[in-house]
Amino acid sequence: MHSDVIETKPGTAPPPGPTTRREHATTATASTDSLVHGYLGALLRSRDELLPVLTGVATAQAAADEILRSLRALSGAPWELRRNAPRRLGRLAAFLPSNNLLYSYILFGVIPSLYTDEVRLRPSARVASAALAVHEILAPHLTGRGGGRIVMAPATQREFLADCARSDAVVFTGRPDNAETVAAHLPDDTLLLTFGSGPNPVVVGPRADPDTVCRAVLDARLYNAGQDCLCTDIVFIHRSLTHEVVPRIADALAAVRVGDRRDPGVRVAPLVYPDAAEGAARFLARHREFTVRGGHADPDRGTVEPTLLHLPWRSDFHPPEFFSPVVLTMEYDDPRRLAGWLHSAEETARGMYVSVFGEPALAGATRLSTSVVCEERITFDAEDGNRPFGGYGPRAGGVRRHGRTTGRPLLLSAETSPGAGR
């Protein structure tokens, strides 16, 4: 099922013949650079057309950021491909997420098309019309330039699973349980990458700067009104700073502008996903006694008030994925408790990122259990579309190769390189 491969492994002796492998590599690199240059121009020219589409499912602030991240990832694609030298694929099938419509189109559609003959994309049914609009805006500018064919069309899961079974590689974004269903329909030799989610805790240690961490917590929780898998679901605050940081976060939330998601000044808008508002409403009702600020949710209107809950330490508490503007803080007094929490079975399974501010006991670590450490920065600072994404928790993300799944940070071009999986 795999098509011909053009390898660019450095230092490889050129084979005999009128055209050497090195010449092939140079041609391929120049071709990639030229393609990406053209794609970047198309994306830049399409910004004004894309923005109203993206604000159908994202706040204007998040949509503007998404366009910039898309441009950055596309700009970095030549470097990414030279570094990883992915083998050429005949077909890639990707289940797109229900958010980050443009960014996921670039990551799972446009960049892979540089080394894939055909990319087939299935939009989430929740946002299918918006995802199709992104494709219809960009596809005419991409077609005929020499990259692989990108096909996007709504399909039933059964239809798309049949496409997946005929593909060299499959990308799945969504719930880990659904990923297992997809895996069960694939041949053992089909490469499967699954992107799930994790709680992405933020740790505010005794040496953290209160102003810095307040801004960081709001940035980590309120991106697209909280509707992103990189948002933090829990903030651990050292006891010595609780009385200073918690009121500051409450005051900052009170100042957050709420309204129409198309307004560039609005940070929290009605949620796009009804079940997110319903889930938030149930959680807030069950934990009402811990409410510091806000606490109101209206599932009928899809609104969740910017809310702060503060809980005492509980080692057996594992937050849900909120997908809403709910900041949940928990007091701790001993960093060994945090390490124990991160090593629990629940958090080991879904370890993605942990952001650490001013906690000397955790300084210098690159990984805690299965979570990748972001020191003095949040997940949105660390995320880079041209580098592996996520942590080592198998429910946060993993690669399935020959029937065996391994949890680790993922990048499609790296997982399709000739040396991957050895």
CSV table of C-alpha atoms in Angstrom, one decimal:
chain,number,residue,atom,x,y,z
A,1,MET,CA,0.0,0.0,0.0
A,2,HIS,CA,3.0,2.3,0.5
A,3,SER,CA,4.1,4.3,-2.5
A,4,ASP,CA,7.7,5.0,-3.6
A,5,VAL,CA,9.9,6.5,-1.1
A,6,ILE,CA,12.3,9.4,-1.6
A,7,GLU,CA,14.7,9.3,1.3
A,8,THR,CA,16.9,12.2,2.4
A,9,LYS,CA,19.0,10.5,5.1
A,10,PRO,CA,22.1,12.5,5.5
A,11,GLY,CA,25.4,10.9,4.8
A,12,THR,CA,23.9,8.2,2.6
A,13,ALA,CA,26.1,7.2,-0.3
A,14,PRO,CA,24.4,8.1,-3.6
A,15,PRO,CA,23.3,5.0,-5.7
A,16,PRO,CA,24.6,4.7,-9.2
A,17,GLY,CA,22.6,6.0,-12.1
A,18,PRO,CA,21.9,9.2,-14.0
A,19,THR,CA,20.1,10.7,-11.0
A,20,THR,CA,21.6,10.2,-7.5
A,21,ARG,CA,19.7,9.9,-4.3
A,22,ARG,CA,21.3,13.2,-3.1
A,23,GLU,CA,20.0,14.9,-6.2
A,24,HIS,CA,16.5,13.5,-5.5
A,25,ALA,CA,16.8,14.8,-2.0
A,26,THR,CA,17.8,18.3,-3.1
A,27,THR,CA,15.0,18.3,-5.6
A,28,ALA,CA,12.5,17.2,-3.0
A,29,THR,CA,13.6,19.8,-0.6
A,30,ALA,CA,13.5,22.6,-3.1
A,31,SER,CA,10.0,21.4,-4.2
A,32,THR,CA,8.8,21.4,-0.6
A,33,ASP,CA,10.1,24.9,0.0
A,34,SER,CA,8.4,26.1,-3.1
A,35,LEU,CA,5.1,24.4,-2.2
A,36,VAL,CA,5.1,25.8,1.3
A,37,HIS,CA,5.9,29.3,0.0
A,38,GLY,CA,2.8,29.1,-2.2
A,39,TYR,CA,0.7,27.7,0.6
A,40,LEU,CA,1.7,30.4,3.0
A,41,GLY,CA,0.7,33.0,0.4
A,42,ALA,CA,-2.6,31.4,0.0
A,43,LEU,CA,-3.2,31.3,3.8
A,44,LEU,CA,-2.2,34.9,4.2
A,45,ARG,CA,-4.5,36.0,1.4
A,46,SER,CA,-7.4,34.0,2.9
A,47,ARG,CA,-7.2,35.4,6.4
A,48,ASP,CA,-10.2,37.8,6.1
A,49,GLU,CA,-12.3,35.0,4.5
A,50,LEU,CA,-11.3,32.5,7.2
A,51,LEU,CA,-11.8,34.6,10.2
A,52,PRO,CA,-15.7,34.7,10.1
A,53,VAL,CA,-15.7,30.9,9.6
A,54,LEU,CA,-13.5,30.3,12.5
A,55,THR,CA,-15.4,32.6,14.8
A,56,GLY,CA,-18.4,30.3,14.3
A,57,VAL,CA,-16.8,27.9,16.7
A,58,ALA,CA,-14.1,30.0,18.4
A,59,THR,CA,-13.7,33.4,20.0
A,60,ALA,CA,-12.2,36.1,17.8
A,61,GLN,CA,-9.1,36.1,20.1
A,62,ALA,CA,-8.6,32.3,19.7
A,63,ALA,CA,-9.3,32.4,15.9
A,64,ALA,CA,-6.7,35.1,15.4
A,65,ASP,CA,-4.2,33.1,17.4
A,66,GLU,CA,-5.1,30.0,15.4
A,67,ILE,CA,-4.3,31.7,12.1
A,68,LEU,CA,-0.9,32.8,13.5
A,69,ARG,CA,-0.2,29.3,14.8
A,70,SER,CA,-1.2,27.8,11.4
A,71,LEU,CA,1.2,30.2,9.6
A,72,ARG,CA,4.0,29.3,12.0
A,73,ALA,CA,3.5,25.5,11.6
A,74,LEU,CA,3.3,25.8,7.9
A,75,SER,CA,6.5,28.0,7.9
A,76,GLY,CA,8.3,25.3,9.9
A,77,ALA,CA,7.2,22.4,7.7
A,78,PRO,CA,10.3,22.3,5.5
A,79,TRP,CA,12.5,22.1,8.6
A,80,GLU,CA,10.3,19.5,10.1
A,81,LEU,CA,10.4,17.3,7.0
A,82,ARG,CA,14.2,17.7,6.6
A,83,ARG,CA,14.6,16.7,10.3
A,84,ASN,CA,12.3,13.7,10.2
A,85,ALA,CA,12.6,12.6,6.5
A,86,PRO,CA,9.2,10.8,6.6
A,87,ARG,CA,8.6,8.0,4.1
A,88,ARG,CA,6.1,8.8,1.3
A,89,LEU,CA,2.6,7.6,2.1
A,90,GLY,CA,0.0,6.5,-0.4
A,91,ARG,CA,-2.9,7.5,1.8
A,92,LEU,CA,-3.5,9.1,5.2
A,93,ALA,CA,-6.9,9.2,6.9
A,94,ALA,CA,-7.6,11.7,9.7
A,95,PHE,CA,-10.5,12.3,12.1
A,96,LEU,CA,-10.4,16.0,12.6
A,97,PRO,CA,-11.3,17.5,16.1
A,98,SER,CA,-14.3,19.7,16.8
A,99,ASN,CA,-12.1,22.7,17.5
A,100,ASN,CA,-9.0,24.3,16.0
A,101,LEU,CA,-10.4,23.8,12.6
A,102,LEU,CA,-7.8,25.6,10.6
A,103,TYR,CA,-4.9,24.5,12.7
A,104,SER,CA,-5.9,20.8,12.5
A,105,TYR,CA,-6.4,21.2,8.7
A,106,ILE,CA,-2.8,22.4,8.4
A,107,LEU,CA,-1.3,19.8,10.8
A,108,PHE,CA,-3.3,16.8,9.5
A,109,GLY,CA,-4.0,17.8,6.0
A,110,VAL,CA,-1.7,20.4,4.4
A,111,ILE,CA,1.6,19.4,5.9
A,112,PRO,CA,1.1,15.7,5.4
A,113,SER,CA,0.1,16.3,1.8
A,114,LEU,CA,3.8,17.3,1.3
A,115,TYR,CA,4.7,13.6,1.6
A,116,THR,CA,1.4,11.8,1.0
A,117,ASP,CA,-0.4,11.1,-2.3
A,118,GLU,CA,-3.9,11.5,-0.8
A,119,VAL,CA,-5.1,12.8,2.5
A,120,ARG,CA,-8.7,12.0,3.5
A,121,LEU,CA,-10.2,14.2,6.3
A,122,ARG,CA,-13.4,13.5,8.2
A,123,PRO,CA,-14.7,16.6,9.9
A,124,SER,CA,-16.4,16.3,13.3
A,125,ALA,CA,-20.2,16.1,12.8
A,126,ARG,CA,-20.5,18.9,15.4
A,127,VAL,CA,-18.7,21.4,13.2
A,128,ALA,CA,-18.9,19.8,9.8
A,129,SER,CA,-20.2,22.9,7.9
A,130,ALA,CA,-17.4,25.2,9.3
A,131,ALA,CA,-14.7,22.6,8.7
A,132,LEU,CA,-15.9,22.2,5.1
A,133,ALA,CA,-15.9,26.0,4.7
A,134,VAL,CA,-12.2,26.1,5.7
A,135,HIS,CA,-11.5,23.4,3.1
A,136,GLU,CA,-13.5,25.2,0.4
A,137,ILE,CA,-11.6,28.4,1.0
A,138,LEU,CA,-8.1,26.9,1.0
A,139,ALA,CA,-8.4,23.9,-1.4
A,140,PRO,CA,-8.6,25.9,-4.6
A,141,HIS,CA,-5.3,27.5,-3.7
A,142,LEU,CA,-3.6,24.2,-2.9
A,143,THR,CA,-4.7,22.1,-5.8
A,144,GLY,CA,-2.4,21.7,-8.8
A,145,ARG,CA,0.7,22.9,-7.1
A,146,GLY,CA,2.3,19.5,-6.8
A,147,GLY,CA,1.3,18.4,-3.3
A,148,GLY,CA,-0.8,15.4,-2.5
A,149,ARG,CA,-4.6,15.5,-2.9
A,150,ILE,CA,-6.6,16.6,0.1
A,151,VAL,CA,-10.2,15.3,0.3
A,152,MET,CA,-12.6,16.4,2.9
A,153,ALA,CA,-16.2,15.1,3.1
A,154,PRO,CA,-18.6,14.2,5.8
A,155,ALA,CA,-18.9,10.4,6.1
A,156,THR,CA,-20.5,8.0,8.5
A,157,GLN,CA,-18.1,6.4,10.9
A,158,ARG,CA,-18.6,3.1,9.1
A,159,GLU,CA,-17.7,4.6,5.7
A,160,PHE,CA,-14.7,6.4,7.1
A,161,LEU,CA,-13.4,3.3,8.9
A,162,ALA,CA,-13.4,1.5,5.6
A,163,ASP,CA,-11.2,4.4,4.2
A,164,CYS,CA,-9.0,4.0,7.3
A,165,ALA,CA,-8.5,0.3,6.7
A,166,ARG,CA,-7.2,1.1,3.2
A,167,SER,CA,-4.8,3.8,4.4
A,168,ASP,CA,-1.1,3.6,5.3
A,169,ALA,CA,-1.6,5.8,8.4
A,170,VAL,CA,-4.6,7.0,10.4
A,171,VAL,CA,-4.8,10.0,12.8
A,172,PHE,CA,-7.6,9.9,15.4
A,173,THR,CA,-8.5,12.9,17.6
A,174,GLY,CA,-11.1,12.4,20.3
A,175,ARG,CA,-12.0,10.2,23.2
A,176,PRO,CA,-9.6,7.3,23.9
A,177,ASP,CA,-12.4,4.8,24.1
A,178,ASN,CA,-13.4,5.7,20.5
A,179,ALA,CA,-9.8,5.4,19.5
A,180,GLU,CA,-9.9,1.7,20.6
A,181,THR,CA,-12.9,1.2,18.3
A,182,VAL,CA,-11.0,2.6,15.4
A,183,ALA,CA,-8.0,0.5,16.2
A,184,ALA,CA,-10.1,-2.6,16.2
A,185,HIS,CA,-11.0,-2.0,12.5
A,186,LEU,CA,-7.5,-1.5,11.2
A,187,PRO,CA,-5.0,-4.1,9.9
A,188,ASP,CA,-2.1,-4.6,12.2
A,189,ASP,CA,0.3,-2.9,9.8
A,190,THR,CA,-1.6,0.3,9.7
A,191,LEU,CA,0.0,3.1,11.7
A,192,LEU,CA,-2.4,4.7,14.1
A,193,LEU,CA,-1.8,8.0,16.0
A,194,THR,CA,-4.3,8.9,18.7
A,195,PHE,CA,-4.6,12.3,20.2
A,196,GLY,CA,-6.6,12.4,23.4
A,197,SER,CA,-6.5,14.8,26.4
A,198,GLY,CA,-5.2,15.3,29.9
A,199,PRO,CA,-5.8,17.6,32.9
A,200,ASN,CA,-2.6,19.6,32.2
A,201,PRO,CA,-2.2,20.8,35.9
A,202,VAL,CA,-0.6,24.0,36.8
A,203,VAL,CA,1.6,24.0,39.9
A,204,VAL,CA,2.0,27.4,41.8
A,205,GLY,CA,4.9,26.8,44.2
A,206,PRO,CA,6.0,28.9,47.2
A,207,ARG,CA,8.4,31.0,45.1
A,208,ALA,CA,6.0,31.8,42.2
A,209,ASP,CA,5.3,35.4,41.4
A,210,PRO,CA,1.6,36.0,42.1
A,211,ASP,CA,1.0,38.4,39.2
A,212,THR,CA,2.7,36.1,36.7
A,213,VAL,CA,0.8,33.0,37.8
A,214,CYS,CA,-2.5,34.8,37.8
A,215,ARG,CA,-2.0,35.8,34.2
A,216,ALA,CA,-0.7,32.3,33.4
A,217,VAL,CA,-3.7,30.6,35.0
A,218,LEU,CA,-6.2,32.7,33.0
A,219,ASP,CA,-4.3,32.2,29.8
A,220,ALA,CA,-4.1,28.4,30.5
A,221,ARG,CA,-7.8,28.1,31.3
A,222,LEU,CA,-9.7,30.6,29.2
A,223,TYR,CA,-8.2,30.0,25.7
A,224,ASN,CA,-11.3,29.9,23.5
A,225,ALA,CA,-13.5,30.2,26.6
A,226,GLY,CA,-11.9,27.0,27.9
A,227,GLN,CA,-12.7,24.8,24.9
A,228,ASP,CA,-9.3,23.3,24.2
A,229,CYS,CA,-7.6,20.1,25.2
A,230,LEU,CA,-4.5,22.1,26.3
A,231,CYS,CA,-6.5,24.0,28.9
A,232,THR,CA,-5.7,23.3,32.5
A,233,ASP,CA,-8.3,21.5,34.5
A,234,ILE,CA,-6.7,21.9,37.9
A,235,VAL,CA,-4.3,24.4,39.6
A,236,PHE,CA,-2.4,23.3,42.6
A,237,ILE,CA,-1.4,26.3,44.8
A,238,HIS,CA,1.1,26.0,47.7
A,239,ARG,CA,-0.5,26.8,51.1
A,240,SER,CA,1.8,29.8,51.6
A,241,LEU,CA,0.4,31.6,48.5
A,242,THR,CA,-3.2,30.5,48.7
A,243,HIS,CA,-4.5,33.6,50.5
A,244,GLU,CA,-2.7,35.9,48.0
A,245,VAL,CA,-3.3,34.1,44.7
A,246,VAL,CA,-6.9,32.8,45.0
A,247,PRO,CA,-8.4,36.3,45.5
A,248,ARG,CA,-6.3,37.6,42.6
A,249,ILE,CA,-7.6,35.0,40.3
A,250,ALA,CA,-11.2,35.7,41.5
A,251,ASP,CA,-10.7,39.4,40.8
A,252,ALA,CA,-9.2,38.7,37.4
A,253,LEU,CA,-12.1,36.5,36.5
A,254,ALA,CA,-14.5,39.2,37.5
A,255,ALA,CA,-12.9,41.5,35.0
A,256,VAL,CA,-13.1,39.0,32.1
A,257,ARG,CA,-15.3,40.3,29.3
A,258,VAL,CA,-18.1,38.0,28.4
A,259,GLY,CA,-20.2,38.3,25.2
A,260,ASP,CA,-20.4,37.6,21.5
A,261,ARG,CA,-17.5,35.4,20.4
A,262,ARG,CA,-17.0,37.5,17.2
A,263,ASP,CA,-16.1,40.5,19.4
A,264,PRO,CA,-12.2,40.8,19.6
A,265,GLY,CA,-12.5,42.1,23.1
A,266,VAL,CA,-14.5,39.1,24.4
A,267,ARG,CA,-12.7,36.4,26.2
A,268,VAL,CA,-15.6,34.1,27.3
A,269,ALA,CA,-18.5,33.4,25.0
A,270,PRO,CA,-21.3,30.9,24.9
A,271,LEU,CA,-19.9,27.4,24.5
A,272,VAL,CA,-20.2,25.7,21.1
A,273,TYR,CA,-20.7,22.2,22.6
A,274,PRO,CA,-24.0,21.7,24.5
A,275,ASP,CA,-22.6,18.8,26.5
A,276,ALA,CA,-19.8,20.9,27.8
A,277,ALA,CA,-22.2,23.4,29.3
A,278,GLU,CA,-24.3,20.5,30.7
A,279,GLY,CA,-21.2,18.9,32.2
A,280,ALA,CA,-20.1,22.1,33.8
A,281,ALA,CA,-23.5,22.8,35.3
A,282,ARG,CA,-23.5,19.3,36.9
A,283,PHE,CA,-20.0,19.7,38.3
A,284,LEU,CA,-20.7,23.2,39.6
A,285,ALA,CA,-23.9,22.0,41.4
A,286,ARG,CA,-22.0,19.1,43.0
A,287,HIS,CA,-19.2,21.4,44.3
A,288,ARG,CA,-21.2,24.5,45.0
A,289,GLU,CA,-19.8,24.9,48.6
A,290,PHE,CA,-16.3,25.5,47.1
A,291,THR,CA,-17.4,28.4,44.9
A,292,VAL,CA,-15.2,31.5,45.3
A,293,ARG,CA,-16.5,33.4,42.3
A,294,GLY,CA,-19.2,32.8,39.6
A,295,GLY,CA,-20.8,29.4,39.6
A,296,HIS,CA,-23.8,29.9,37.2
A,297,ALA,CA,-24.3,27.8,34.1
A,298,ASP,CA,-27.2,27.8,31.7
A,299,PRO,CA,-27.1,24.7,29.4
A,300,ASP,CA,-30.1,26.0,27.4
A,301,ARG,CA,-28.1,29.1,26.3
A,302,GLY,CA,-24.7,27.3,26.4
A,303,THR,CA,-23.3,29.8,28.9
A,304,VAL,CA,-21.0,29.2,31.8
A,305,GLU,CA,-20.0,32.1,34.0
A,306,PRO,CA,-16.2,32.5,34.5
A,307,THR,CA,-16.0,30.6,37.7
A,308,LEU,CA,-13.4,29.9,40.4
A,309,LEU,CA,-13.7,26.9,42.8
A,310,HIS,CA,-11.2,26.3,45.5
A,311,LEU,CA,-10.9,22.8,47.1
A,312,PRO,CA,-8.9,21.5,50.0
A,313,TRP,CA,-6.3,18.9,49.2
A,314,ARG,CA,-7.7,15.5,48.1
A,315,SER,CA,-5.3,12.9,46.7
A,316,ASP,CA,-8.1,11.0,45.2
A,317,PHE,CA,-9.6,13.9,43.3
A,318,HIS,CA,-9.2,13.7,39.5
A,319,PRO,CA,-10.9,16.6,37.6
A,320,PRO,CA,-13.0,16.0,34.5
A,321,GLU,CA,-12.1,17.8,31.2
A,322,PHE,CA,-14.1,20.9,31.7
A,323,PHE,CA,-14.1,22.5,28.2
A,324,SER,CA,-15.6,25.6,29.9
A,325,PRO,CA,-14.3,28.7,31.7
A,326,VAL,CA,-14.1,27.0,35.1
A,327,VAL,CA,-10.9,27.5,37.1
A,328,LEU,CA,-10.4,24.9,39.8
A,329,THR,CA,-7.7,25.4,42.4
A,330,MET,CA,-6.6,23.0,45.1
A,331,GLU,CA,-4.3,23.8,48.0
A,332,TYR,CA,-1.2,21.6,48.7
A,333,ASP,CA,1.5,21.8,51.3
A,334,ASP,CA,4.0,19.1,50.3
A,335,PRO,CA,5.3,18.7,46.7
A,336,ARG,CA,5.7,15.0,47.4
A,337,ARG,CA,1.9,14.8,47.4
A,338,LEU,CA,1.9,16.3,43.9
A,339,ALA,CA,4.3,13.7,42.8
A,340,GLY,CA,2.1,11.0,44.3
A,341,TRP,CA,-0.9,12.4,42.5
A,342,LEU,CA,0.9,12.5,39.2
A,343,HIS,CA,2.0,8.9,39.7
A,344,SER,CA,-1.5,7.7,40.5
A,345,ALA,CA,-3.0,5.2,38.0
A,346,GLU,CA,-5.6,7.7,36.8
A,347,GLU,CA,-3.0,10.5,36.1
A,348,THR,CA,-0.4,8.1,34.7
A,349,ALA,CA,-2.9,7.0,32.1
A,350,ARG,CA,-3.7,10.6,31.0
A,351,GLY,CA,-0.5,12.4,31.6
A,352,MET,CA,0.1,15.1,29.0
A,353,TYR,CA,1.7,18.3,30.4
A,354,VAL,CA,2.3,19.8,33.8
A,355,SER,CA,3.2,23.5,34.2
A,356,VAL,CA,5.4,24.3,37.1
A,357,PHE,CA,5.9,27.9,38.6
A,358,GLY,CA,8.2,28.5,41.5
A,359,GLU,CA,8.2,25.0,43.0
A,360,PRO,CA,11.9,24.2,43.8
A,361,ALA,CA,11.2,20.6,44.5
A,362,LEU,CA,10.0,20.1,40.9
A,363,ALA,CA,12.5,22.4,39.2
A,364,GLY,CA,14.7,21.0,36.5
A,365,ALA,CA,12.6,17.9,35.8
A,366,THR,CA,11.7,17.4,32.2
A,367,ARG,CA,9.1,14.8,33.0
A,368,LEU,CA,6.9,13.9,36.0
A,369,SER,CA,5.4,10.4,35.7
A,370,THR,CA,3.9,10.5,32.2
A,371,SER,CA,3.5,14.3,32.1
A,372,VAL,CA,6.0,16.5,30.2
A,373,VAL,CA,7.1,19.5,32.4
A,374,CYS,CA,6.6,23.0,31.2
A,375,GLU,CA,8.8,25.0,33.6
A,376,GLU,CA,7.6,28.6,34.1
A,377,ARG,CA,5.3,28.4,31.1
A,378,ILE,CA,2.0,27.0,30.1
A,379,THR,CA,1.0,24.5,27.5
A,380,PHE,CA,0.1,27.1,24.9
A,381,ASP,CA,3.6,28.5,25.2
A,382,ALA,CA,5.1,25.0,24.8
A,383,GLU,CA,3.0,23.7,21.9
A,384,ASP,CA,4.7,23.7,18.6
A,385,GLY,CA,3.1,22.2,15.5
A,386,ASN,CA,6.4,21.1,14.1
A,387,ARG,CA,7.5,19.1,17.2
A,388,PRO,CA,6.0,16.1,19.0
A,389,PHE,CA,2.8,16.9,20.9
A,390,GLY,CA,1.6,15.7,24.3
A,391,GLY,CA,2.9,13.5,27.0
A,392,TYR,CA,3.4,9.8,27.7
A,393,GLY,CA,0.0,8.9,29.1
A,394,PRO,CA,-1.5,6.4,26.7
A,395,ARG,CA,-5.0,8.0,27.0
A,396,ALA,CA,-3.5,11.4,26.3
A,397,GLY,CA,-1.9,10.2,23.1
A,398,GLY,CA,-0.2,7.2,21.6
A,399,VAL,CA,1.0,5.4,18.6
A,400,ARG,CA,-0.1,1.9,17.6
A,401,ARG,CA,2.3,-0.1,15.5
A,402,HIS,CA,1.8,-3.7,14.6
A,403,GLY,CA,-1.0,-4.0,17.2
A,404,ARG,CA,1.0,-2.5,20.1
A,405,THR,CA,0.2,0.9,21.5
A,406,THR,CA,2.8,3.2,23.1
A,407,GLY,CA,2.0,6.4,24.9
A,408,ARG,CA,4.4,9.2,23.9
A,409,PRO,CA,4.5,12.7,22.4
A,410,LEU,CA,3.4,12.5,18.7
A,411,LEU,CA,4.4,14.1,15.4
A,412,LEU,CA,3.1,12.4,12.2
A,413,SER,CA,6.3,13.1,10.2
A,414,ALA,CA,8.4,11.6,12.9
A,415,GLU,CA,6.3,8.5,13.3
A,416,THR,CA,6.4,7.9,9.6
A,417,SER,CA,10.2,8.3,9.3
A,418,PRO,CA,12.1,5.1,8.3
A,419,GLY,CA,13.7,4.8,11.8
A,420,ALA,CA,10.5,5.2,13.8
A,421,GLY,CA,9.4,2.3,16.0
A,422,ARG,CA,12.7,0.6,16.2
